[in-house]
PDB file of C-alpha atoms in Angstrom:
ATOM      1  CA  UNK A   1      97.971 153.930 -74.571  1.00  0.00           C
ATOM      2  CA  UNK A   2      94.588 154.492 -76.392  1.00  0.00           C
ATOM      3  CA  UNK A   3      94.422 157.336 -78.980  1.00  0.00           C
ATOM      4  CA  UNK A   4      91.770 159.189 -76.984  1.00  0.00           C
ATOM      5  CA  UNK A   5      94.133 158.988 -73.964  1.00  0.00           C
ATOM      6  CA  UNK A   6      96.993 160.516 -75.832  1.00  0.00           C
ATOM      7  CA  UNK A   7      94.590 162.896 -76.800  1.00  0.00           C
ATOM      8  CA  UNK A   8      93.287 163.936 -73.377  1.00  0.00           C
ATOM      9  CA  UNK A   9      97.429 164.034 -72.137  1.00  0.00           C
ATOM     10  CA  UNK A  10      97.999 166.718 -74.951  1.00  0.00           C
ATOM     11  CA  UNK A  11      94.761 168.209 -73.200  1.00  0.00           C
ATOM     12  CA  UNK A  12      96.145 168.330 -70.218  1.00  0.00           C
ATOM     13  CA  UNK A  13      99.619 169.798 -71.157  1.00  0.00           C
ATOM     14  CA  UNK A  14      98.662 171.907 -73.642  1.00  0.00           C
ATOM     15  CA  UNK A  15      95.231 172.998 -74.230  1.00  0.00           C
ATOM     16  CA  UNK A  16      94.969 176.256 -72.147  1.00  0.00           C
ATOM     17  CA  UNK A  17      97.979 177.273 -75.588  1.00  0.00           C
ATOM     18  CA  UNK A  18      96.192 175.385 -78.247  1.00  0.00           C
ATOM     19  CA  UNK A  19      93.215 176.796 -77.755  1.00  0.00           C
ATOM     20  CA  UNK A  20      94.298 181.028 -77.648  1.00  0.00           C
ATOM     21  CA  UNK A  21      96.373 179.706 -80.892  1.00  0.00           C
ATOM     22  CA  UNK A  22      93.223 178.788 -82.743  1.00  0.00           C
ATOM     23  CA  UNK A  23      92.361 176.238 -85.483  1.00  0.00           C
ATOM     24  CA  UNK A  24      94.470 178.205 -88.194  1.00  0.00           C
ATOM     25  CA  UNK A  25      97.836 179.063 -85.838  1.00  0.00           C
ATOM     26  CA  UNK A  26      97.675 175.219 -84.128  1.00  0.00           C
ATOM     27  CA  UNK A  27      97.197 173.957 -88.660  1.00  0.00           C
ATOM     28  CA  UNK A  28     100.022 175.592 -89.199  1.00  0.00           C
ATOM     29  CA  UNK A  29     102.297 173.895 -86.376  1.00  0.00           C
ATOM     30  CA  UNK A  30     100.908 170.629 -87.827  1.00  0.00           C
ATOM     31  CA  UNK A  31     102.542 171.699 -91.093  1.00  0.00           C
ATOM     32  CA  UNK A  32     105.693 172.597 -89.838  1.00  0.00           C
ATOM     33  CA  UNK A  33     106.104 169.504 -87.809  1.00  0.00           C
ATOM     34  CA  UNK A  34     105.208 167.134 -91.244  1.00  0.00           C
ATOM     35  CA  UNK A  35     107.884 168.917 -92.982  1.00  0.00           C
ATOM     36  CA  UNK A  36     110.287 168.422 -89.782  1.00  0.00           C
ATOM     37  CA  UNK A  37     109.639 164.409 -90.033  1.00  0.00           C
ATOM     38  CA  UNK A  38     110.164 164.372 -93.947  1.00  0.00           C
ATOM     39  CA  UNK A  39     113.843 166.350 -93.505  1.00  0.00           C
ATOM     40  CA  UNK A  40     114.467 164.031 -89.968  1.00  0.00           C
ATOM     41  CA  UNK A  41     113.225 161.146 -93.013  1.00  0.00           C
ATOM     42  CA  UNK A  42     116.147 162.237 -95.743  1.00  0.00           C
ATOM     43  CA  UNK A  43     118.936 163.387 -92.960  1.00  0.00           C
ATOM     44  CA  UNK A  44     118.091 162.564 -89.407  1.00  0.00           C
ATOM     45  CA  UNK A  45     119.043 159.598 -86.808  1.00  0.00           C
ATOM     46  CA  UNK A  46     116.597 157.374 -85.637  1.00  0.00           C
ATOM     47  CA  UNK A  47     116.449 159.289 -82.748  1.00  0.00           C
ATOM     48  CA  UNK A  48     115.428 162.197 -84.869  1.00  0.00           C
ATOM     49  CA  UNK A  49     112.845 160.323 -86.813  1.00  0.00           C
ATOM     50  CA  UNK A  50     111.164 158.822 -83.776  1.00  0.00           C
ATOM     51  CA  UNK A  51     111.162 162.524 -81.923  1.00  0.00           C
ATOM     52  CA  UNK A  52     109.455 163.733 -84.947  1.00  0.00           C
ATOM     53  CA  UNK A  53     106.823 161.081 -85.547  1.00  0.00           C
ATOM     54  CA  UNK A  54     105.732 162.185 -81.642  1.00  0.00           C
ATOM     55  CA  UNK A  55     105.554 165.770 -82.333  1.00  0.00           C
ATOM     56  CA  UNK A  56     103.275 164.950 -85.839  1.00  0.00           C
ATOM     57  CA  UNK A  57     101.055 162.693 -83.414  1.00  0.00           C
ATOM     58  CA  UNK A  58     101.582 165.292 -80.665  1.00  0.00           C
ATOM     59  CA  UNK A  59     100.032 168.152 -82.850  1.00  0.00           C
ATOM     60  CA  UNK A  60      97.674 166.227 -84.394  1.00  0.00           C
ATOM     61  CA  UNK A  61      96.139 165.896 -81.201  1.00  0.00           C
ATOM     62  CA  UNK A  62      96.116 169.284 -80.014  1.00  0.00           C
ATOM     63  CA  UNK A  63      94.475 170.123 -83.554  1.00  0.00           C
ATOM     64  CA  UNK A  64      91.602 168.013 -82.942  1.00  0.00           C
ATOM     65  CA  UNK A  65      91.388 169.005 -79.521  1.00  0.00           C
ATOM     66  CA  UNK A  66      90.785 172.823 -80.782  1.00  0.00           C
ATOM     67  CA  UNK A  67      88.481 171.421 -83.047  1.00  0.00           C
ATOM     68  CA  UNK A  68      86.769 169.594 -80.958  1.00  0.00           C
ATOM     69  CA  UNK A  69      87.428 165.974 -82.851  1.00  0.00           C
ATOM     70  CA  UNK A  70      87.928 162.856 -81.114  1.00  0.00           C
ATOM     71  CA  UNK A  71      90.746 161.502 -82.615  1.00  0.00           C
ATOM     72  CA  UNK A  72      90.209 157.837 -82.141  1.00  0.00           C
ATOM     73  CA  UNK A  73      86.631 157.777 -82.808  1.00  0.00           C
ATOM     74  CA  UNK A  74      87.245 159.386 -86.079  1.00  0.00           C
ATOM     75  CA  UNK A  75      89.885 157.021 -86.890  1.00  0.00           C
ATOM     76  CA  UNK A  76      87.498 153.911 -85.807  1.00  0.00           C
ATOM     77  CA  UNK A  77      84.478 155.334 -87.959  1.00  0.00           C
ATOM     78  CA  UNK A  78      87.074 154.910 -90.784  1.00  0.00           C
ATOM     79  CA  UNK A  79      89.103 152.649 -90.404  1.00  0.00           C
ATOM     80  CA  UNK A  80      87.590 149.684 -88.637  1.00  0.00           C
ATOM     81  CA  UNK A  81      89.792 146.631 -89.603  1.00  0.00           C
ATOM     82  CA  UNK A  82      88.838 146.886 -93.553  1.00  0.00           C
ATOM     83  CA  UNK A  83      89.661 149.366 -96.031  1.00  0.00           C
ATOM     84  CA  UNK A  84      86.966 152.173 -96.940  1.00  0.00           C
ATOM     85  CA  UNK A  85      87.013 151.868-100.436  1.00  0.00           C
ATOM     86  CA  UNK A  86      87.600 148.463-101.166  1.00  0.00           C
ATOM     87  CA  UNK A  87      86.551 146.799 -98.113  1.00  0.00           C
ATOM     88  CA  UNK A  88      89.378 144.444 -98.059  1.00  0.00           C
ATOM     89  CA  UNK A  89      90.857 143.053 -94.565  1.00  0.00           C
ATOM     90  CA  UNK A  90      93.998 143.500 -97.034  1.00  0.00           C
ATOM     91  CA  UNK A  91      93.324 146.239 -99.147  1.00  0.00           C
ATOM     92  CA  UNK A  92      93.021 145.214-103.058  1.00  0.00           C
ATOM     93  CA  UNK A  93      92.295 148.622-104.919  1.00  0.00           C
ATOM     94  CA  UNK A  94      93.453 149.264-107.933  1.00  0.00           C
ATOM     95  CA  UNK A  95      94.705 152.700-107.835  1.00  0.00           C
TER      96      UNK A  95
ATOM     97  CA  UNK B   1      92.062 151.340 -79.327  1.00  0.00           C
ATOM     98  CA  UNK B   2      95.861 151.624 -78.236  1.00  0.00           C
ATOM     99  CA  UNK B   3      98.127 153.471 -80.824  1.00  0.00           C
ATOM    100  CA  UNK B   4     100.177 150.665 -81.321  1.00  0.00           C
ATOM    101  CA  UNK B   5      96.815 148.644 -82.366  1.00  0.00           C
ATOM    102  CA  UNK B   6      95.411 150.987 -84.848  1.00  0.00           C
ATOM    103  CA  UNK B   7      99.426 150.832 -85.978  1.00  0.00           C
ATOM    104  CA  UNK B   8      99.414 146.832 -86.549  1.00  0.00           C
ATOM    105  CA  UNK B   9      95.427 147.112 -88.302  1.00  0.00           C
ATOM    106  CA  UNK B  10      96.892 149.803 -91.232  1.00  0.00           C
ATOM    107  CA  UNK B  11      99.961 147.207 -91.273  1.00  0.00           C
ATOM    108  CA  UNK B  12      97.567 144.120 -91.599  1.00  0.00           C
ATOM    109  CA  UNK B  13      95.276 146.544 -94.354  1.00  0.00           C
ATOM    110  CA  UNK B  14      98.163 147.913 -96.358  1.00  0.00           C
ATOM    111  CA  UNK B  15     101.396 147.352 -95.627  1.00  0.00           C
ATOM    112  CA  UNK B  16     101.733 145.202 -99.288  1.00  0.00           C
ATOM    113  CA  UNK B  17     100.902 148.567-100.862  1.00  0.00           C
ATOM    114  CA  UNK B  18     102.929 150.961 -98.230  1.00  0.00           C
ATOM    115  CA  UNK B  19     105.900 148.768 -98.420  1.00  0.00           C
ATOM    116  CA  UNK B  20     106.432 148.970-102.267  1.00  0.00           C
ATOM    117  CA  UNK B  21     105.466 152.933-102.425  1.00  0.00           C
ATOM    118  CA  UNK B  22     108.433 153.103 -99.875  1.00  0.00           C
ATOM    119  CA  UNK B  23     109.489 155.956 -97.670  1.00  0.00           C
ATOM    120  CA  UNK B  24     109.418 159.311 -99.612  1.00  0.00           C
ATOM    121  CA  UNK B  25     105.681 157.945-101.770  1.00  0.00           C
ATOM    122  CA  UNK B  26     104.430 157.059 -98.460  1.00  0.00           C
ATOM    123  CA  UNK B  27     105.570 160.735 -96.890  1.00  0.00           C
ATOM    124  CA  UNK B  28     104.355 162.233 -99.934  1.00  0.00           C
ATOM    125  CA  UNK B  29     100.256 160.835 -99.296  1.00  0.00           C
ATOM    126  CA  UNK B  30     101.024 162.019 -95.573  1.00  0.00           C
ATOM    127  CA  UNK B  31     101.429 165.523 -96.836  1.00  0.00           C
ATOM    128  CA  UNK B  32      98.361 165.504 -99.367  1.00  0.00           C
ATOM    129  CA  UNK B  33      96.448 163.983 -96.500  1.00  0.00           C
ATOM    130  CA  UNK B  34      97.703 167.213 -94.199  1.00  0.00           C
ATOM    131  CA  UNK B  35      96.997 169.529 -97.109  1.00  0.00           C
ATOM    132  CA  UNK B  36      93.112 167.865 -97.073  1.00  0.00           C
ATOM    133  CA  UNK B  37      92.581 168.148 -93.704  1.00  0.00           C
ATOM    134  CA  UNK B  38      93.221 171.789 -94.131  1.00  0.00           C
ATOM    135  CA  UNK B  39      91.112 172.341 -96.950  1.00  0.00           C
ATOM    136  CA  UNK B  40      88.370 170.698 -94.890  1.00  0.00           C
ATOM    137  CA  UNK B  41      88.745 173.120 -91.794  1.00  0.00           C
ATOM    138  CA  UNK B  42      88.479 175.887 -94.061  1.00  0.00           C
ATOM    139  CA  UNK B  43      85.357 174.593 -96.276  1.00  0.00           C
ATOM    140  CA  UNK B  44      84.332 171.383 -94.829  1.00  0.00           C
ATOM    141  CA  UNK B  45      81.461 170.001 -93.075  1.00  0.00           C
ATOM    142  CA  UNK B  46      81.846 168.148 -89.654  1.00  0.00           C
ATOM    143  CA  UNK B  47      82.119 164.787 -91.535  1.00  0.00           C
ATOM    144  CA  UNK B  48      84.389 165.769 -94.162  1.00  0.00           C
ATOM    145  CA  UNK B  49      86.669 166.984 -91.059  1.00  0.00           C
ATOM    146  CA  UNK B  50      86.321 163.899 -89.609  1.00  0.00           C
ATOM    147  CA  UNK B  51      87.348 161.798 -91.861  1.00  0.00           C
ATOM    148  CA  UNK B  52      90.676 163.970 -92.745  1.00  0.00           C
ATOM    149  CA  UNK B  53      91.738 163.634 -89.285  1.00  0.00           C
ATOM    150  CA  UNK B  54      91.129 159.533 -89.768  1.00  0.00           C
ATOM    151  CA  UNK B  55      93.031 160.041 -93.199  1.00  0.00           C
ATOM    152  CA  UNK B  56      96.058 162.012 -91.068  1.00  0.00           C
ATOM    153  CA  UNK B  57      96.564 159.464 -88.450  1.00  0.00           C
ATOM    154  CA  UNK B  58      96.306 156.373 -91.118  1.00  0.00           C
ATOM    155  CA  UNK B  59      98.872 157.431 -93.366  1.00  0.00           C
ATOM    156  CA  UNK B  60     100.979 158.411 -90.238  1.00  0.00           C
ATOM    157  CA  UNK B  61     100.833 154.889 -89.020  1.00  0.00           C
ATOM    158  CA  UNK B  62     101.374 153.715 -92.614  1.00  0.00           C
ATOM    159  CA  UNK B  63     104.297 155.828 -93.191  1.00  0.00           C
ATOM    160  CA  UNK B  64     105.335 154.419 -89.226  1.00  0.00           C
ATOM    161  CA  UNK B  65     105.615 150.675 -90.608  1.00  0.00           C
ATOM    162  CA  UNK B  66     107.215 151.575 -93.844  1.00  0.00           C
ATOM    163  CA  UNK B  67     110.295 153.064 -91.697  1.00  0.00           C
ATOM    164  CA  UNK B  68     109.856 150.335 -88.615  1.00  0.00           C
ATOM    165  CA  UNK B  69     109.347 153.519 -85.907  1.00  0.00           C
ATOM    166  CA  UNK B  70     106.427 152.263 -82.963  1.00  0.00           C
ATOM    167  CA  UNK B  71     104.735 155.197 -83.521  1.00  0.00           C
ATOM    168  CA  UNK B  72     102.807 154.832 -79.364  1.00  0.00           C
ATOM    169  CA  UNK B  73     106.589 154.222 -78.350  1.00  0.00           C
ATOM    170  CA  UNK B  74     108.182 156.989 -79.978  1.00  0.00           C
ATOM    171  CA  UNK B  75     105.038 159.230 -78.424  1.00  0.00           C
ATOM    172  CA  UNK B  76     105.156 158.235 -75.030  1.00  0.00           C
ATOM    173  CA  UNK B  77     109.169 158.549 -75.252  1.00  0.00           C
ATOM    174  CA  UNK B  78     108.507 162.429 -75.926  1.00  0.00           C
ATOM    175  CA  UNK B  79     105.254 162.989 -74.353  1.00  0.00           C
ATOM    176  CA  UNK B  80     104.577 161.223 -70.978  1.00  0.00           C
ATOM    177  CA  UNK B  81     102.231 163.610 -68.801  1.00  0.00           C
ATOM    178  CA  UNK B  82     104.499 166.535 -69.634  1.00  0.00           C
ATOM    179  CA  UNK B  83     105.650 169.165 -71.567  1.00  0.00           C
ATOM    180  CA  UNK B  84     109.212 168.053 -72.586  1.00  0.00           C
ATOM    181  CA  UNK B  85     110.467 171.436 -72.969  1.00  0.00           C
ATOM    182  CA  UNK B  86     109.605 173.182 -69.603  1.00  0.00           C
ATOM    183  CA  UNK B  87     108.767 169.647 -67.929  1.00  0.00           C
ATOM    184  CA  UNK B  88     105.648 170.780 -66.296  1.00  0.00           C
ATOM    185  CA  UNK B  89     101.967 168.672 -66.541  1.00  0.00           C
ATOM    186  CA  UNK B  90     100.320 171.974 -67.588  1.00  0.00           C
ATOM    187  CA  UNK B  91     103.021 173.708 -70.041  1.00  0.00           C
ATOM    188  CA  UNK B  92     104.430 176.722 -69.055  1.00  0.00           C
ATOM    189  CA  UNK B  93     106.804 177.564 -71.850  1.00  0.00           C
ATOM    190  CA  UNK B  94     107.421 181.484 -72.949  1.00  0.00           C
ATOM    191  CA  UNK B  95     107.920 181.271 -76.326  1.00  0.00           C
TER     192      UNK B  95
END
């Protein structure tokens, strides 16, 4: 499925929420589900870390649907087979 | 561009440098990039948002190959066309 598919299916489902929530209330849920994955990282099944990986994804959509970002053009304009600050097709900085 | 596309291009781009950094170094950039993309909904400018949201879903799908999870698998598992706590295609939960 393409990013801005996923995107539009978390549209679908859950805009008409996302959107009363706001930018700052939807951040937050972000947040929460990043610190989910990392405990699902140190303790959970694979089951657990795969569930959680969706949900990150999941909300990271709905943020950028409340702020009006498409995801996958955002993520093309960086990221478009090189790296940004290098400009490596396998990245050679030296940080 | 599918999920599982822009998953393989930050594999191709960095998994040499994801792979030694490991699990917890790569969850750690995940949660800077997080704390970023906050900092530019508060302050930023359109751009600046932008390109945390690219930042977000990068390290996601770097942090994906580091611990082997198809990130467009594991989101289509939980998310396909409806909410998978009150199973409807527009979500209906109370809480």
């Amino acid at each position: 499925m393409h990013i801005r598919e996923f995107q539009k299916m978390m549209h679908d489902i859950y805009f008409h929420r996302d959107s009363k929530r706001g930018i700052e209330g939807t951040y937050k849920w972000l947040v929460d589900e990043v610190k989910e994955l990392g405990e699902a990282l140190r303790n959970g099944d694979r089951q657990d870390i795969s569930e959680e990986f969706a949900d990150v994804i999941a909300w990271l959509a709905s943020l950028a649907n409340v702020v009006e970002v498409e995801l996958e053009k955002a993520a093309l304009l960086k990221y478009s087979g090189k790296c940004p600050k290098c400009s490596k097709a396998r990245c050679e900085c030296t940080f």
